[in-house]
mmCIF file of C-alpha atoms in Angstrom:
data_model
loop_
_atom_site.group_PDB
_atom_site.id
_atom_site.type_symbol
_atom_site.label_atom_id
_atom_site.label_comp_id
_atom_site.label_asym_id
_atom_site.label_seq_id
_atom_site.Cartn_x
_atom_site.Cartn_y
_atom_site.Cartn_z
ATOM 1 C CA UNK A 27 96.030 108.828 111.782
ATOM 2 C CA UNK A 28 99.393 108.666 113.578
ATOM 3 C CA UNK A 29 101.443 105.458 114.458
ATOM 4 C CA UNK A 30 100.544 105.286 117.748
ATOM 5 C CA UNK A 31 97.232 105.074 116.660
ATOM 6 C CA UNK A 32 97.679 102.804 113.945
ATOM 7 C CA UNK A 33 99.425 100.684 116.559
ATOM 8 C CA UNK A 34 97.292 99.824 119.000
ATOM 9 C CA UNK A 35 95.962 97.512 120.774
ATOM 10 C CA UNK A 36 94.157 95.760 118.481
ATOM 11 C CA UNK A 37 96.912 95.547 116.123
ATOM 12 C CA UNK A 38 100.096 94.487 118.853
ATOM 13 C CA UNK A 39 98.064 91.741 120.215
ATOM 14 C CA UNK A 40 97.666 90.187 116.339
ATOM 15 C CA UNK A 41 100.869 91.551 115.383
ATOM 16 C CA UNK A 42 103.534 87.951 116.805
ATOM 17 C CA UNK A 43 102.748 85.670 114.740
ATOM 18 C CA UNK A 44 105.577 82.362 116.132
ATOM 19 C CA UNK A 45 107.012 80.615 113.757
ATOM 20 C CA UNK A 46 105.635 81.276 110.904
ATOM 21 C CA UNK A 47 105.944 84.598 108.491
ATOM 22 C CA UNK A 48 108.571 87.277 109.813
ATOM 23 C CA UNK A 49 108.371 85.277 113.646
ATOM 24 C CA UNK A 50 109.684 81.798 110.903
ATOM 25 C CA UNK A 51 113.034 80.519 111.938
ATOM 26 C CA UNK A 52 114.663 79.924 108.273
ATOM 27 C CA UNK A 53 113.991 84.294 109.011
ATOM 28 C CA UNK A 54 114.520 85.181 112.011
ATOM 29 C CA UNK A 55 117.785 83.456 112.805
ATOM 30 C CA UNK A 56 119.968 84.558 110.029
ATOM 31 C CA UNK A 57 117.894 88.136 111.337
ATOM 32 C CA UNK A 58 119.558 87.519 114.950
ATOM 33 C CA UNK A 59 123.106 86.134 114.070
ATOM 34 C CA UNK A 60 124.395 88.971 111.805
ATOM 35 C CA UNK A 61 122.764 91.437 114.448
ATOM 36 C CA UNK A 62 124.839 89.303 116.881
ATOM 37 C CA UNK A 63 127.697 89.904 115.072
ATOM 38 C CA UNK A 64 127.753 93.265 114.162
ATOM 39 C CA UNK A 65 127.287 93.843 118.001
ATOM 40 C CA UNK A 66 130.933 93.631 118.264
ATOM 41 C CA UNK A 67 130.230 92.448 121.689
ATOM 42 C CA UNK A 68 128.863 95.537 122.439
ATOM 43 C CA UNK A 69 125.288 96.244 123.231
ATOM 44 C CA UNK A 70 123.099 97.367 120.464
ATOM 45 C CA UNK A 71 119.673 99.888 120.417
ATOM 46 C CA UNK A 72 116.908 98.900 118.520
ATOM 47 C CA UNK A 73 114.208 101.443 116.749
ATOM 48 C CA UNK A 74 110.921 101.075 116.323
ATOM 49 C CA UNK A 75 111.613 97.189 119.027
ATOM 50 C CA UNK A 76 108.186 96.640 118.500
ATOM 51 C CA UNK A 77 107.115 93.504 120.412
ATOM 52 C CA UNK A 78 110.786 92.763 120.433
ATOM 53 C CA UNK A 79 110.099 90.250 117.343
ATOM 54 C CA UNK A 80 114.240 90.029 116.856
ATOM 55 C CA UNK A 81 115.125 92.145 119.902
ATOM 56 C CA UNK A 82 114.384 89.329 122.740
ATOM 57 C CA UNK A 83 116.363 86.190 120.793
ATOM 58 C CA UNK A 84 119.008 88.682 120.112
ATOM 59 C CA UNK A 85 119.539 89.198 124.275
ATOM 60 C CA UNK A 86 118.677 85.993 124.994
ATOM 61 C CA UNK A 87 122.145 85.285 122.710
ATOM 62 C CA UNK A 88 124.103 87.451 125.532
ATOM 63 C CA UNK A 89 123.693 90.457 122.992
ATOM 64 C CA UNK A 90 122.980 93.392 125.866
ATOM 65 C CA UNK A 91 119.920 94.970 123.629
ATOM 66 C CA UNK A 92 117.815 97.906 124.710
ATOM 67 C CA UNK A 93 115.220 99.801 122.317
ATOM 68 C CA UNK A 94 112.864 103.184 121.266
ATOM 69 C CA UNK A 95 109.235 102.132 120.172
ATOM 70 C CA UNK A 96 106.361 104.782 120.267
ATOM 71 C CA UNK A 97 103.447 102.449 120.853
ATOM 72 C CA UNK A 98 102.765 101.666 124.135
ATOM 73 C CA UNK A 99 100.995 98.598 123.988
ATOM 74 C CA UNK A 100 103.588 97.100 121.324
ATOM 75 C CA UNK A 101 106.112 97.281 124.397
ATOM 76 C CA UNK A 102 103.206 95.443 126.728
ATOM 77 C CA UNK A 103 103.070 92.684 124.744
ATOM 78 C CA UNK A 104 107.009 92.813 124.972
ATOM 79 C CA UNK A 105 106.827 92.697 128.260
ATOM 80 C CA UNK A 106 104.561 89.317 128.141
ATOM 81 C CA UNK A 107 108.677 87.348 126.983
ATOM 82 C CA UNK A 108 111.347 89.289 128.521
ATOM 83 C CA UNK A 109 110.765 92.540 131.585
ATOM 84 C CA UNK A 110 112.255 95.873 132.067
ATOM 85 C CA UNK A 111 116.065 93.924 133.221
ATOM 86 C CA UNK A 112 116.152 92.048 130.099
ATOM 87 C CA UNK A 113 115.451 94.393 127.710
ATOM 88 C CA UNK A 114 114.363 97.903 129.068
ATOM 89 C CA UNK A 115 112.851 100.078 126.686
ATOM 90 C CA UNK A 116 111.861 103.779 126.037
ATOM 91 C CA UNK A 117 108.533 105.049 125.195
ATOM 92 C CA UNK A 118 109.430 107.748 122.164
ATOM 93 C CA UNK A 119 110.038 108.441 119.105
ATOM 94 C CA UNK A 120 112.791 106.710 117.126
ATOM 95 C CA UNK A 121 114.136 109.916 115.427
ATOM 96 C CA UNK A 122 114.096 111.975 118.418
ATOM 97 C CA UNK A 123 114.573 110.390 122.136
ATOM 98 C CA UNK A 124 117.216 109.325 123.865
ATOM 99 C CA UNK A 125 118.383 105.772 125.491
ATOM 100 C CA UNK A 126 120.552 104.973 128.143
ATOM 101 C CA UNK A 127 123.965 104.844 127.727
ATOM 102 C CA UNK A 128 123.466 107.299 124.969
ATOM 103 C CA UNK A 129 127.360 107.526 122.849
ATOM 104 C CA UNK A 130 128.251 103.575 124.148
ATOM 105 C CA UNK A 131 126.710 101.795 121.826
ATOM 106 C CA UNK A 132 128.198 99.499 118.853
ATOM 107 C CA UNK A 133 124.888 98.760 117.032
ATOM 108 C CA UNK A 134 122.046 99.884 116.234
ATOM 109 C CA UNK A 135 119.781 98.501 113.913
ATOM 110 C CA UNK A 136 115.585 98.625 112.240
ATOM 111 C CA UNK A 137 114.528 96.109 111.015
ATOM 112 C CA UNK A 138 111.511 95.114 108.565
ATOM 113 C CA UNK A 139 111.233 98.329 106.857
ATOM 114 C CA UNK A 140 110.782 100.213 109.920
ATOM 115 C CA UNK A 141 112.278 103.593 108.598
ATOM 116 C CA UNK A 142 109.858 104.160 106.063
ATOM 117 C CA UNK A 143 107.602 104.992 109.640
ATOM 118 C CA UNK A 144 107.928 107.568 109.351
ATOM 119 C CA UNK A 145 106.598 110.445 107.234
ATOM 120 C CA UNK A 146 108.550 113.093 105.465
ATOM 121 C CA UNK A 147 112.026 112.703 104.342
ATOM 122 C CA UNK A 148 113.922 115.089 107.466
ATOM 123 C CA UNK A 149 112.050 112.181 109.993
ATOM 124 C CA UNK A 150 114.091 109.727 108.016
ATOM 125 C CA UNK A 151 117.576 112.418 108.055
ATOM 126 C CA UNK A 152 117.074 112.732 111.706
ATOM 127 C CA UNK A 153 116.958 109.116 112.696
ATOM 128 C CA UNK A 154 119.514 108.578 110.628
ATOM 129 C CA UNK A 155 121.149 111.053 113.368
ATOM 130 C CA UNK A 156 119.490 109.718 116.570
ATOM 131 C CA UNK A 157 121.374 106.740 115.215
ATOM 132 C CA UNK A 158 124.786 108.716 115.174
ATOM 133 C CA UNK A 159 123.869 110.180 118.845
ATOM 134 C CA UNK A 160 123.604 107.076 120.518
ATOM 135 C CA UNK A 161 126.830 104.971 119.004
ATOM 136 C CA UNK A 162 129.837 104.902 120.366
ATOM 137 C CA UNK A 163 132.663 105.979 117.122
ATOM 138 C CA UNK A 164 132.868 103.383 114.506
ATOM 139 C CA UNK A 165 129.759 102.061 115.115
ATOM 140 C CA UNK A 166 126.975 99.984 112.710
ATOM 141 C CA UNK A 167 123.924 101.243 112.199
ATOM 142 C CA UNK A 168 121.939 98.305 110.061
ATOM 143 C CA UNK A 169 118.778 99.035 108.113
ATOM 144 C CA UNK A 170 116.809 96.324 106.557
ATOM 145 C CA UNK A 171 114.530 97.718 104.029
ATOM 146 C CA UNK A 172 111.865 97.253 100.605
ATOM 147 C CA UNK A 173 112.720 98.361 97.232
ATOM 148 C CA UNK A 174 110.192 100.418 95.952
ATOM 149 C CA UNK A 175 107.578 98.123 93.680
ATOM 150 C CA UNK A 176 107.357 101.404 91.775
ATOM 151 C CA UNK A 177 108.366 99.670 88.526
ATOM 152 C CA UNK A 178 105.576 97.338 88.505
ATOM 153 C CA UNK A 179 102.566 99.866 89.015
ATOM 154 C CA UNK A 180 100.678 98.853 85.231
ATOM 155 C CA UNK A 181 99.840 101.902 83.108
ATOM 156 C CA UNK A 182 97.902 105.144 84.635
ATOM 157 C CA UNK A 183 97.445 102.318 87.753
ATOM 158 C CA UNK A 184 98.062 103.201 91.473
ATOM 159 C CA UNK A 185 98.301 99.772 92.866
ATOM 160 C CA UNK A 186 100.636 97.117 93.391
ATOM 161 C CA UNK A 187 99.042 93.160 94.532
ATOM 162 C CA UNK A 188 102.222 92.798 96.995
ATOM 163 C CA UNK A 189 100.473 89.428 98.957
ATOM 164 C CA UNK A 190 97.723 86.981 97.907
ATOM 165 C CA UNK A 191 96.857 84.004 99.664
ATOM 166 C CA UNK A 192 94.139 82.404 100.815
ATOM 167 C CA UNK A 193 92.703 84.391 103.350
ATOM 168 C CA UNK A 194 94.283 87.770 102.422
ATOM 169 C CA UNK A 195 95.889 89.699 100.251
ATOM 170 C CA UNK A 196 97.373 92.928 99.886
ATOM 171 C CA UNK A 197 98.146 96.196 98.301
ATOM 172 C CA UNK A 198 100.466 99.327 98.093
ATOM 173 C CA UNK A 199 98.592 102.247 96.698
ATOM 174 C CA UNK A 200 101.471 104.690 95.270
ATOM 175 C CA UNK A 201 101.984 108.283 95.554
ATOM 176 C CA UNK A 202 104.286 108.686 93.516
ATOM 177 C CA UNK A 203 105.461 112.841 93.238
ATOM 178 C CA UNK A 204 105.691 111.987 97.149
ATOM 179 C CA UNK A 205 107.321 108.948 97.448
ATOM 180 C CA UNK A 206 104.402 108.102 100.339
ATOM 181 C CA UNK A 207 103.137 103.811 99.764
ATOM 182 C CA UNK A 208 100.312 102.943 101.871
ATOM 183 C CA UNK A 209 100.112 99.001 102.351
ATOM 184 C CA UNK A 210 96.342 97.745 102.463
ATOM 185 C CA UNK A 211 96.203 93.931 103.760
ATOM 186 C CA UNK A 212 92.298 92.644 103.425
ATOM 187 C CA UNK A 213 91.402 89.188 105.403
ATOM 188 C CA UNK A 214 88.996 87.415 104.317
ATOM 189 C CA UNK A 215 86.447 84.621 105.387
ATOM 190 C CA UNK A 216 85.356 81.631 102.777
ATOM 191 C CA UNK A 217 87.225 83.375 100.687
ATOM 192 C CA UNK A 218 84.137 86.063 100.909
ATOM 193 C CA UNK A 219 83.651 88.300 103.314
ATOM 194 C CA UNK A 220 86.149 90.554 104.773
ATOM 195 C CA UNK A 221 86.645 89.762 108.457
ATOM 196 C CA UNK A 222 89.292 92.494 108.732
ATOM 197 C CA UNK A 223 91.333 96.005 107.230
ATOM 198 C CA UNK A 224 95.021 97.405 108.649
ATOM 199 C CA UNK A 225 96.561 99.962 107.211
ATOM 200 C CA UNK A 226 99.493 101.330 107.608
ATOM 201 C CA UNK A 227 101.028 104.111 105.891
ATOM 202 C CA UNK A 228 105.234 104.629 104.466
ATOM 203 C CA UNK A 229 107.689 106.879 103.040
ATOM 204 C CA UNK A 230 108.974 104.956 100.809
ATOM 205 C CA UNK A 231 113.465 105.596 100.044
ATOM 206 C CA UNK A 232 115.337 104.859 97.130
ATOM 207 C CA UNK A 233 119.192 102.961 98.881
ATOM 208 C CA UNK A 234 121.001 105.858 97.265
ATOM 209 C CA UNK A 235 118.628 108.604 99.182
ATOM 210 C CA UNK A 236 119.519 106.097 102.297
ATOM 211 C CA UNK A 237 122.703 106.245 101.163
ATOM 212 C CA UNK A 238 122.757 110.478 100.467
ATOM 213 C CA UNK A 239 121.086 110.332 104.347
ATOM 214 C CA UNK A 240 123.801 108.024 105.797
ATOM 215 C CA UNK A 241 126.006 110.525 104.299
ATOM 216 C CA UNK A 242 124.516 113.814 105.949
ATOM 217 C CA UNK A 243 124.750 112.032 109.839
ATOM 218 C CA UNK A 244 128.197 111.429 109.449
ATOM 219 C CA UNK A 245 127.843 107.507 108.138
ATOM 220 C CA UNK A 246 129.005 105.389 105.060
ATOM 221 C CA UNK A 247 128.179 102.688 104.176
ATOM 222 C CA UNK A 248 130.467 99.214 104.789
ATOM 223 C CA UNK A 249 128.077 96.805 102.517
ATOM 224 C CA UNK A 250 124.629 95.816 100.952
ATOM 225 C CA UNK A 251 123.952 92.353 101.070
ATOM 226 C CA UNK A 252 120.045 91.386 99.560
ATOM 227 C CA UNK A 253 119.487 89.667 103.016
ATOM 228 C CA UNK A 254 120.234 88.683 106.697
ATOM 229 C CA UNK A 255 122.456 86.010 105.380
ATOM 230 C CA UNK A 256 124.902 87.902 102.106
ATOM 231 C CA UNK A 257 123.130 87.313 98.847
ATOM 232 C CA UNK A 258 123.843 90.055 96.679
ATOM 233 C CA UNK A 259 122.955 92.659 96.319
ATOM 234 C CA UNK A 260 121.246 93.316 91.938
ATOM 235 C CA UNK A 261 119.323 94.540 90.403
ATOM 236 C CA UNK A 262 116.953 92.413 90.813
ATOM 237 C CA UNK A 263 116.405 92.401 94.388
ATOM 238 C CA UNK A 264 112.834 92.709 96.497
ATOM 239 C CA UNK A 265 114.988 94.677 99.393
ATOM 240 C CA UNK A 266 118.158 95.395 101.142
ATOM 241 C CA UNK A 267 120.491 94.673 104.586
ATOM 242 C CA UNK A 268 122.465 98.330 104.355
ATOM 243 C CA UNK A 269 125.016 98.619 106.767
ATOM 244 C CA UNK A 270 126.557 102.175 108.049
ATOM 245 C CA UNK A 271 129.792 102.116 109.755
ATOM 246 C CA UNK A 272 130.105 105.878 111.488
ATOM 247 C CA UNK A 273 133.156 108.180 111.618
ATOM 248 C CA UNK A 274 135.340 107.596 114.683
ATOM 249 C CA UNK A 275 136.636 104.890 114.861
ATOM 250 C CA UNK A 276 138.877 101.431 113.288
ATOM 251 C CA UNK A 277 139.244 102.510 109.309
ATOM 252 C CA UNK A 278 137.462 98.947 107.892
ATOM 253 C CA UNK A 279 137.368 98.595 103.592
ATOM 254 C CA UNK A 280 133.932 98.100 102.342
ATOM 255 C CA UNK A 281 132.720 94.692 103.038
ATOM 256 C CA UNK A 282 132.740 92.314 99.921
ATOM 257 C CA UNK A 283 129.325 92.296 98.003
ATOM 258 C CA UNK A 284 129.497 96.169 98.403
ATOM 259 C CA UNK A 285 126.616 97.898 96.181
ATOM 260 C CA UNK A 286 126.195 101.256 96.284
#
């Protein structure tokens, strides 16, 4: 199924969870604060801007934010929060679409595992190259991404329970040969009857592979942390925030806590 079919009006309508989950203040606040600092006074471009979870509060902090988004229903949802003048959006694929101001942005960012929505390695490499085309020399490309959990797979099994709570269970099924994973989210009524199922396919990326993609597009790793607060990235980290810097600007040493 194509991504624009997955992220339809139904998915867009149920995406926002104000004040909870990834919209919780303790999750969203550090994300926005970190990105505002990395923008360094310049404009920012969000790939896969979605409903504006990050872009709208970032714009409210004074950062000029533009977006690229494949799903029109997601953009329609964003438009209930911010108009085109406040947060302009280009409809298109984040690996190929061009936003006004290309070549002048100080920051391009991809949050909440969005780069894994691109289903092939070549598309993911093109995403890096598209970020490079949009950035001014020395600009930054920031990616928030989970670390694949194949080590949790039981022997001869292909599924991992990644979330379990009253009324919902989520499973990830892995195709380790092709680095593909499908997330299955089941919602229940009264704990027994299935109320809904949402499936999202991804191509997972190891941190070292991500770094090589960056090199192919002219980036170097500036820092990698376990979260937006700057926690150390270790072998036990479940996700990472990686900051890549495009060649051509002033040379800066890697930030403290960098891990390759």
